[in-house]
mmCIF file of C-alpha atoms in Angstrom:
data_model
loop_
_atom_site.group_PDB
_atom_site.id
_atom_site.type_symbol
_atom_site.label_atom_id
_atom_site.label_comp_id
_atom_site.label_asym_id
_atom_site.label_seq_id
_atom_site.Cartn_x
_atom_site.Cartn_y
_atom_site.Cartn_z
ATOM 1 C CA MET A 200 0.000 0.000 0.000
ATOM 2 C CA MET A 201 1.107 3.523 -0.706
ATOM 3 C CA LEU A 202 2.222 6.131 1.794
ATOM 4 C CA TYR A 203 0.747 9.601 1.813
ATOM 5 C CA THR A 204 3.729 11.744 2.757
ATOM 6 C CA PRO A 205 2.802 14.804 4.828
ATOM 7 C CA GLY A 206 3.802 18.136 3.388
ATOM 8 C CA ASP A 207 1.979 21.409 3.614
ATOM 9 C CA SER A 208 -0.891 19.184 4.414
ATOM 10 C CA SER A 209 -4.448 18.943 5.426
ATOM 11 C CA GLY A 210 -4.890 19.560 9.119
ATOM 12 C CA ASN A 211 -5.223 15.871 9.961
ATOM 13 C CA ALA A 212 -6.260 14.997 13.496
ATOM 14 C CA LEU A 213 -3.628 13.316 15.642
ATOM 15 C CA GLY A 214 -4.137 9.566 15.636
ATOM 16 C CA MET A 215 -5.679 9.343 12.181
ATOM 17 C CA ILE A 216 -4.529 6.314 10.167
ATOM 18 C CA ALA A 217 -2.443 7.431 7.182
ATOM 19 C CA SER A 218 -2.042 6.143 3.585
ATOM 20 C CA HIS A 219 -4.314 6.762 0.646
ATOM 21 C CA GLU A 220 -3.404 4.358 -2.185
ATOM 22 C CA PRO A 221 -4.673 0.921 -1.152
ATOM 23 C CA ALA A 222 -4.495 -2.374 -2.984
ATOM 24 C CA GLY A 223 -5.520 -5.690 -1.489
ATOM 25 C CA ILE A 224 -7.965 -8.600 -1.371
ATOM 26 C CA VAL A 225 -11.708 -8.352 -0.768
ATOM 27 C CA VAL A 226 -12.606 -10.159 2.475
ATOM 28 C CA ARG A 227 -16.231 -9.073 2.791
ATOM 29 C CA VAL A 228 -18.865 -7.581 0.468
ATOM 30 C CA GLY A 229 -21.669 -5.349 1.729
ATOM 31 C CA LYS A 230 -25.252 -6.198 0.864
ATOM 32 C CA ASP A 231 -25.725 -3.053 -1.256
ATOM 33 C CA CYS A 232 -22.581 -3.457 -3.377
ATOM 34 C CA GLY A 233 -24.284 -5.290 -6.232
ATOM 35 C CA GLN A 234 -23.036 -8.409 -7.983
ATOM 36 C CA ASN A 235 -19.721 -7.067 -9.315
ATOM 37 C CA TRP A 236 -17.551 -8.025 -6.348
ATOM 38 C CA LYS A 237 -16.850 -11.205 -4.421
ATOM 39 C CA VAL A 238 -14.609 -12.342 -1.604
ATOM 40 C CA GLY A 239 -11.105 -13.045 -2.898
ATOM 41 C CA ASP A 240 -11.113 -10.400 -5.652
ATOM 42 C CA ARG A 241 -7.843 -8.488 -6.090
ATOM 43 C CA VAL A 242 -8.689 -4.787 -6.134
ATOM 44 C CA GLY A 243 -7.397 -1.261 -5.803
ATOM 45 C CA ALA A 244 -9.391 1.706 -4.567
ATOM 46 C CA LEU A 245 -9.335 5.408 -5.322
ATOM 47 C CA ASN A 246 -9.189 7.725 -2.373
ATOM 48 C CA TYR A 247 -12.802 8.925 -2.225
ATOM 49 C CA LYS A 248 -15.869 7.218 -0.851
ATOM 50 C CA ASN A 249 -19.396 7.542 0.511
ATOM 51 C CA SER A 250 -21.133 10.004 -1.806
ATOM 52 C CA CYS A 251 -24.192 11.614 -0.278
ATOM 53 C CA GLY A 252 -26.154 11.398 -3.554
ATOM 54 C CA LYS A 253 -27.877 14.727 -2.906
ATOM 55 C CA CYS A 254 -25.382 17.601 -3.234
ATOM 56 C CA SER A 255 -24.775 19.539 -6.463
ATOM 57 C CA GLY A 256 -21.683 17.462 -7.283
ATOM 58 C CA CYS A 257 -23.589 14.204 -6.901
ATOM 59 C CA ARG A 258 -26.575 15.456 -8.892
ATOM 60 C CA LEU A 259 -24.286 16.578 -11.708
ATOM 61 C CA SER A 260 -22.388 13.271 -11.840
ATOM 62 C CA LEU A 261 -25.649 11.311 -11.966
ATOM 63 C CA ARG A 262 -26.919 13.515 -14.786
ATOM 64 C CA THR A 263 -23.747 13.526 -16.890
ATOM 65 C CA SER A 264 -22.304 10.040 -16.299
ATOM 66 C CA LYS A 265 -22.899 7.589 -19.134
ATOM 67 C CA LYS A 266 -23.679 4.924 -16.541
ATOM 68 C CA GLN A 267 -25.657 7.327 -14.330
ATOM 69 C CA SER A 268 -23.311 6.531 -11.460
ATOM 70 C CA LEU A 269 -22.030 8.676 -8.622
ATOM 71 C CA ASP A 270 -18.519 10.148 -8.711
ATOM 72 C CA PRO A 271 -17.403 10.600 -5.088
ATOM 73 C CA ARG A 272 -14.577 12.944 -6.155
ATOM 74 C CA PHE A 273 -17.033 15.815 -6.364
ATOM 75 C CA CYS A 274 -19.355 15.030 -3.472
ATOM 76 C CA GLU A 275 -19.408 17.866 -0.947
ATOM 77 C CA LYS A 276 -19.559 15.324 1.892
ATOM 78 C CA ARG A 277 -17.100 12.757 0.533
ATOM 79 C CA GLN A 278 -14.638 10.938 2.753
ATOM 80 C CA THR A 279 -10.960 11.034 1.784
ATOM 81 C CA ALA A 280 -8.911 8.193 3.217
ATOM 82 C CA GLY A 281 -5.546 9.194 4.642
ATOM 83 C CA PHE A 282 -6.290 12.914 4.464
ATOM 84 C CA HIS A 283 -9.383 13.634 6.554
ATOM 85 C CA HIS A 284 -10.449 10.073 7.378
ATOM 86 C CA ASP A 285 -8.643 6.862 8.324
ATOM 87 C CA GLY A 286 -6.529 5.385 5.545
ATOM 88 C CA ALA A 287 -4.876 2.144 4.529
ATOM 89 C CA PHE A 288 -2.113 1.586 7.111
ATOM 90 C CA ALA A 289 -4.374 -0.939 8.817
ATOM 91 C CA GLU A 290 -5.290 -4.608 8.655
ATOM 92 C CA TYR A 291 -8.652 -3.801 7.038
ATOM 93 C CA LEU A 292 -10.124 -0.868 5.116
ATOM 94 C CA ALA A 293 -13.703 -0.208 4.009
ATOM 95 C CA ILE A 294 -13.800 0.911 0.367
ATOM 96 C CA ASP A 295 -16.530 2.187 -1.944
ATOM 97 C CA PRO A 296 -17.687 0.097 -4.941
ATOM 98 C CA GLU A 297 -18.011 3.362 -6.905
ATOM 99 C CA THR A 298 -14.227 3.864 -6.693
ATOM 100 C CA THR A 299 -12.998 0.264 -6.731
ATOM 101 C CA VAL A 300 -11.316 -1.398 -9.724
ATOM 102 C CA SER A 301 -10.121 -4.916 -10.468
ATOM 103 C CA LEU A 302 -6.384 -5.478 -10.770
ATOM 104 C CA PRO A 303 -4.836 -7.223 -13.786
ATOM 105 C CA PRO A 304 -3.598 -10.734 -12.923
ATOM 106 C CA SER A 305 0.003 -9.799 -13.760
ATOM 107 C CA LEU A 306 0.068 -6.773 -11.439
ATOM 108 C CA SER A 307 1.365 -7.162 -7.888
ATOM 109 C CA PHE A 308 -0.223 -5.286 -5.004
ATOM 110 C CA GLU A 309 3.032 -3.360 -4.597
ATOM 111 C CA GLN A 310 2.820 -2.154 -8.192
ATOM 112 C CA ALA A 311 -0.922 -1.548 -8.015
ATOM 113 C CA ALA A 312 -0.773 0.785 -5.010
ATOM 114 C CA PRO A 313 0.943 3.752 -6.741
ATOM 115 C CA LEU A 314 -1.573 3.542 -9.569
ATOM 116 C CA MET A 315 -4.486 4.307 -7.258
ATOM 117 C CA CYS A 316 -3.557 7.972 -6.889
ATOM 118 C CA ALA A 317 -0.278 8.855 -8.618
ATOM 119 C CA GLY A 318 -1.122 6.776 -11.670
ATOM 120 C CA ALA A 319 -4.780 7.746 -11.822
ATOM 121 C CA THR A 320 -3.893 11.425 -11.403
ATOM 122 C CA VAL A 321 -1.466 11.632 -14.311
ATOM 123 C CA TRP A 322 -3.592 9.275 -16.446
ATOM 124 C CA GLY A 323 -6.677 11.415 -15.882
ATOM 125 C CA SER A 324 -4.787 14.551 -16.882
ATOM 126 C CA LEU A 325 -3.335 12.887 -19.975
ATOM 127 C CA GLU A 326 -6.741 11.678 -21.141
ATOM 128 C CA LYS A 327 -8.107 15.210 -20.927
ATOM 129 C CA ALA A 328 -5.056 16.942 -22.421
ATOM 130 C CA THR A 329 -4.722 14.564 -25.387
ATOM 131 C CA ARG A 330 -8.400 14.063 -26.210
ATOM 132 C CA GLU A 331 -8.120 15.724 -29.629
ATOM 133 C CA LEU A 332 -4.577 14.625 -30.517
ATOM 134 C CA GLU A 333 -3.468 12.104 -33.114
ATOM 135 C CA ALA A 334 -1.026 9.224 -32.781
ATOM 136 C CA GLY A 335 2.507 10.496 -33.287
ATOM 137 C CA ASP A 336 1.851 13.934 -31.792
ATOM 138 C CA THR A 337 4.386 15.083 -29.214
ATOM 139 C CA VAL A 338 3.549 15.180 -25.505
ATOM 140 C CA ALA A 339 5.900 16.518 -22.831
ATOM 141 C CA ILE A 340 5.894 15.493 -19.183
ATOM 142 C CA VAL A 341 7.493 18.053 -16.860
ATOM 143 C CA GLY A 342 8.635 16.725 -13.488
ATOM 144 C CA ILE A 343 9.769 13.099 -13.525
ATOM 145 C CA GLY A 344 8.963 11.710 -10.109
ATOM 146 C CA GLY A 345 6.376 9.105 -9.205
ATOM 147 C CA LEU A 346 3.689 10.748 -11.370
ATOM 148 C CA GLY A 347 5.898 11.816 -14.253
ATOM 149 C CA HIS A 348 7.557 8.405 -14.599
ATOM 150 C CA LEU A 349 4.146 6.804 -15.042
ATOM 151 C CA GLY A 350 2.979 9.671 -17.266
ATOM 152 C CA LEU A 351 5.792 9.036 -19.733
ATOM 153 C CA GLN A 352 4.858 5.367 -19.980
ATOM 154 C CA PHE A 353 1.151 6.127 -20.335
ATOM 155 C CA ALA A 354 1.696 8.743 -23.048
ATOM 156 C CA THR A 355 4.015 6.485 -25.041
ATOM 157 C CA ALA A 356 1.567 3.585 -24.712
ATOM 158 C CA MET A 357 -1.154 5.911 -26.047
ATOM 159 C CA GLY A 358 0.878 6.321 -29.233
ATOM 160 C CA PHE A 359 2.467 9.734 -28.652
ATOM 161 C CA ARG A 360 6.097 10.801 -28.968
ATOM 162 C CA THR A 361 7.214 11.785 -25.494
ATOM 163 C CA ILE A 362 9.636 14.294 -24.014
ATOM 164 C CA ALA A 363 10.791 13.987 -20.394
ATOM 165 C CA VAL A 364 11.711 17.240 -18.668
ATOM 166 C CA ASP A 365 13.294 17.623 -15.228
ATOM 167 C CA SER A 366 15.841 19.858 -13.506
ATOM 168 C CA ARG A 367 17.167 17.042 -11.300
ATOM 169 C CA PRO A 368 19.707 14.439 -12.447
ATOM 170 C CA ALA A 369 17.720 11.817 -10.488
ATOM 171 C CA GLY A 370 14.551 12.719 -12.398
ATOM 172 C CA ARG A 371 16.237 12.579 -15.788
ATOM 173 C CA GLN A 372 17.807 9.241 -14.904
ATOM 174 C CA LEU A 373 14.434 7.879 -13.792
ATOM 175 C CA ALA A 374 12.985 8.858 -17.180
ATOM 176 C CA THR A 375 15.229 6.267 -18.831
ATOM 177 C CA GLU A 376 14.491 3.437 -16.385
ATOM 178 C CA MET A 377 11.478 1.597 -17.765
ATOM 179 C CA PHE A 378 10.441 -2.000 -17.113
ATOM 180 C CA ASN A 379 9.270 -2.010 -20.744
ATOM 181 C CA GLU A 380 12.167 -0.338 -22.556
ATOM 182 C CA SER A 381 9.997 0.477 -25.573
ATOM 183 C CA LEU A 382 8.221 3.063 -23.392
ATOM 184 C CA ARG A 383 11.309 5.214 -22.923
ATOM 185 C CA PRO A 384 10.888 8.874 -23.953
ATOM 186 C CA ALA A 385 12.185 10.020 -27.313
ATOM 187 C CA LEU A 386 13.950 12.996 -25.704
ATOM 188 C CA VAL A 387 15.146 13.837 -22.185
ATOM 189 C CA VAL A 388 15.682 17.521 -21.383
ATOM 190 C CA ASP A 389 17.358 19.334 -18.490
ATOM 191 C CA SER A 390 14.929 22.167 -17.785
ATOM 192 C CA VAL A 391 17.607 24.443 -16.300
ATOM 193 C CA SER A 392 19.803 24.198 -19.382
ATOM 194 C CA GLU A 393 19.932 27.352 -21.501
ATOM 195 C CA HIS A 394 19.229 25.112 -24.491
ATOM 196 C CA ALA A 395 16.120 23.433 -23.035
ATOM 197 C CA THR A 396 13.563 25.383 -25.067
ATOM 198 C CA SER A 397 15.532 25.168 -28.309
ATOM 199 C CA GLN A 398 15.974 21.398 -27.853
ATOM 200 C CA ILE A 399 12.223 20.943 -27.628
ATOM 201 C CA MET A 400 11.476 23.306 -30.505
ATOM 202 C CA ASP A 401 14.049 21.586 -32.719
ATOM 203 C CA PHE A 402 12.537 18.202 -31.848
ATOM 204 C CA THR A 403 9.074 19.415 -32.890
ATOM 205 C CA ASN A 404 10.244 21.175 -36.080
ATOM 206 C CA GLY A 405 9.613 24.551 -34.493
ATOM 207 C CA GLU A 406 5.941 23.893 -33.702
ATOM 208 C CA GLY A 407 6.081 23.134 -29.996
ATOM 209 C CA VAL A 408 4.452 20.217 -28.215
ATOM 210 C CA ALA A 409 0.798 19.299 -28.698
ATOM 211 C CA ALA A 410 0.267 18.796 -24.967
ATOM 212 C CA VAL A 411 2.230 19.067 -21.750
ATOM 213 C CA VAL A 412 1.378 17.652 -18.347
ATOM 214 C CA VAL A 413 3.203 19.365 -15.485
ATOM 215 C CA CYS A 414 3.768 17.192 -12.415
ATOM 216 C CA THR A 415 5.328 19.859 -10.208
ATOM 217 C CA ASP A 416 4.014 22.844 -8.283
ATOM 218 C CA SER A 417 6.936 25.066 -9.303
ATOM 219 C CA LEU A 418 5.486 28.356 -10.572
ATOM 220 C CA ALA A 419 8.489 28.870 -12.836
ATOM 221 C CA ALA A 420 8.228 25.387 -14.352
ATOM 222 C CA ASN A 421 4.518 25.787 -15.064
ATOM 223 C CA SER A 422 4.950 29.243 -16.584
ATOM 224 C CA TRP A 423 7.767 27.977 -18.799
ATOM 225 C CA ALA A 424 5.894 24.815 -19.805
ATOM 226 C CA LEU A 425 3.100 26.957 -21.240
ATOM 227 C CA THR A 426 5.568 28.493 -23.716
ATOM 228 C CA LEU A 427 6.431 25.042 -25.088
ATOM 229 C CA LEU A 428 2.949 24.462 -26.518
ATOM 230 C CA ARG A 429 2.107 24.638 -30.187
ATOM 231 C CA ILE A 430 -0.856 26.669 -31.413
ATOM 232 C CA GLY A 431 -4.001 25.191 -29.862
ATOM 233 C CA GLY A 432 -1.982 23.145 -27.374
ATOM 234 C CA VAL A 433 -3.222 21.897 -24.009
ATOM 235 C CA MET A 434 -1.448 22.059 -20.665
ATOM 236 C CA GLY A 435 -2.498 19.817 -17.784
ATOM 237 C CA VAL A 436 -1.639 21.187 -14.340
ATOM 238 C CA LEU A 437 -1.286 18.796 -11.413
ATOM 239 C CA GLY A 438 0.677 20.795 -8.842
ATOM 240 C CA LEU A 439 -0.896 22.644 -5.917
ATOM 241 C CA PRO A 440 1.435 25.564 -5.131
ATOM 242 C CA ALA A 441 1.086 27.668 -1.997
ATOM 243 C CA GLU A 442 0.899 30.796 -4.158
ATOM 244 C CA ASN A 443 -1.484 31.590 -7.001
ATOM 245 C CA TRP A 444 -0.578 30.532 -10.524
ATOM 246 C CA ARG A 445 1.049 33.177 -12.733
ATOM 247 C CA PHE A 446 0.696 32.679 -16.490
ATOM 248 C CA ASP A 447 1.339 34.983 -19.449
ATOM 249 C CA SER A 448 -2.126 35.850 -20.728
ATOM 250 C CA SER A 449 -0.859 36.972 -24.133
ATOM 251 C CA VAL A 450 0.523 33.554 -25.095
ATOM 252 C CA ILE A 451 -2.723 31.917 -23.928
ATOM 253 C CA VAL A 452 -4.842 34.243 -26.078
ATOM 254 C CA PHE A 453 -2.742 34.547 -29.217
ATOM 255 C CA LYS A 454 -1.899 30.838 -29.443
ATOM 256 C CA GLU A 455 -5.381 29.713 -28.330
ATOM 257 C CA LEU A 456 -3.986 27.565 -25.537
ATOM 258 C CA THR A 457 -5.926 25.603 -22.942
ATOM 259 C CA ILE A 458 -4.913 25.156 -19.308
ATOM 260 C CA ARG A 459 -6.724 22.134 -17.933
ATOM 261 C CA GLY A 460 -7.116 21.010 -14.335
ATOM 262 C CA SER A 461 -7.647 17.375 -13.412
ATOM 263 C CA TYR A 462 -8.693 15.776 -10.126
ATOM 264 C CA VAL A 463 -7.312 12.227 -9.977
ATOM 265 C CA ALA A 464 -9.657 10.190 -12.253
ATOM 266 C CA SER A 465 -13.080 8.602 -12.382
ATOM 267 C CA ARG A 466 -13.515 4.864 -11.891
ATOM 268 C CA GLU A 467 -14.154 4.425 -15.624
ATOM 269 C CA SER A 468 -10.976 6.311 -16.486
ATOM 270 C CA THR A 469 -9.024 4.264 -13.936
ATOM 271 C CA GLU A 470 -10.310 1.058 -15.516
ATOM 272 C CA ARG A 471 -8.944 2.258 -18.871
ATOM 273 C CA MET A 472 -5.628 2.962 -17.153
ATOM 274 C CA MET A 473 -5.508 -0.610 -15.837
ATOM 275 C CA GLU A 474 -6.105 -1.927 -19.349
ATOM 276 C CA ALA A 475 -3.137 0.117 -20.593
ATOM 277 C CA VAL A 476 -0.975 -1.080 -17.698
ATOM 278 C CA GLU A 477 -1.715 -4.694 -18.586
ATOM 279 C CA ARG A 478 -1.337 -4.211 -22.337
ATOM 280 C CA ALA A 479 1.937 -2.244 -22.250
ATOM 281 C CA SER A 480 3.579 -3.757 -19.128
ATOM 282 C CA ILE A 481 3.707 -0.385 -17.371
ATOM 283 C CA ARG A 482 5.411 -0.407 -13.973
ATOM 284 C CA SER A 483 6.298 2.127 -11.283
ATOM 285 C CA HIS A 484 9.779 2.605 -9.892
ATOM 286 C CA ILE A 485 9.089 1.665 -6.269
ATOM 287 C CA THR A 486 11.020 1.538 -3.017
ATOM 288 C CA LEU A 487 9.457 -1.177 -0.876
ATOM 289 C CA MET A 488 9.444 -0.777 2.905
ATOM 290 C CA SER A 489 8.045 -2.747 5.818
ATOM 291 C CA PHE A 490 5.467 -1.524 8.321
ATOM 292 C CA ASP A 491 8.198 -1.228 10.975
ATOM 293 C CA GLU A 492 10.149 1.180 8.753
ATOM 294 C CA ILE A 493 7.330 3.751 8.551
ATOM 295 C CA PRO A 494 8.949 6.204 11.052
ATOM 296 C CA GLY A 495 11.908 6.680 8.681
ATOM 297 C CA ILE A 496 9.917 7.132 5.499
ATOM 298 C CA VAL A 497 9.768 10.930 5.499
ATOM 299 C CA ALA A 498 13.575 11.178 5.576
ATOM 300 C CA VAL A 499 13.838 8.769 2.639
ATOM 301 C CA TYR A 500 11.256 10.703 0.636
ATOM 302 C CA GLN A 501 12.889 14.083 1.245
ATOM 303 C CA ASP A 502 16.277 12.935 -0.074
ATOM 304 C CA SER A 503 16.899 14.838 -3.329
ATOM 305 C CA GLY A 504 18.211 11.658 -4.915
ATOM 306 C CA PHE A 505 15.035 9.672 -4.230
ATOM 307 C CA LYS A 506 13.279 8.300 -7.299
ATOM 308 C CA GLY A 507 9.746 7.009 -7.849
ATOM 309 C CA ARG A 508 7.252 6.014 -5.151
ATOM 310 C CA LEU A 509 7.423 4.625 -1.633
ATOM 311 C CA VAL A 510 5.291 1.553 -0.946
ATOM 312 C CA VAL A 511 4.666 -0.060 2.435
ATOM 313 C CA ARG A 512 3.864 -3.775 2.561
ATOM 314 C CA LEU A 513 1.517 -4.527 5.457
ATOM 315 C CA ALA A 514 1.258 -8.290 5.011
ATOM 316 C CA GLU A 515 2.980 -11.071 3.110
#
């Protein structure tokens, strides 16, 4: 299961159980869960649960969903495991059938856990940012950590040419470390190099990239990423900076650019992600730790040389 690392965080009450990216085995099915799940199923769960079914977010999701199903992401009374409610560092966890997905047979629980937030977040943004693109178009991923590493693999598996961008040597190295080597990016760029922009423009024959997904909250990185887009390009923003965003309005207007937010992913989108993971052998770069090692996790995560995602195994 995946650790939620505290940062500038959420005002959690002392004693709350942490972790928000669970993967495990179903041991009990509630009477109102329908016929889709059974004891013994291998599943992962998104972080949101218990929609009220009555608020504006719930009413909208029921009206606009193709399956007329609730989307707990937008419920005003939703529960968020590991942030405001107990999470997955426990022997058992109650999950919501509206945000539960089956795991591919080839995928371990350790590999599944990072997909349930990091993976779903960058996948959801990519689906939105590339909706009108064609195979062979160029997509850049800025910030190659746990999200960006998966984003590169997803985008390549979708049929796009990919560019990996990071200021850190560890991030650029991670961009080349793929379980499926065919998913490596076509170009790796050091964002602090004076030649970074020209490298990307040369690679795209002067047009710029069709889409960019930015997996960092750096204001400078996001502002710069916007300038890399071709006319009509789309930028997906995933960072949550402490300060307000600052973008050049002229480039947005005169190049008809779109800046698109994305909030993790729906269950349906996450199911499509799992299909891509199985089809293209997509894997996270993980550091596996035991439950007893949890007190030292923050120090590991804050090391500038750390790569990928931290996963805690609760049971053999």
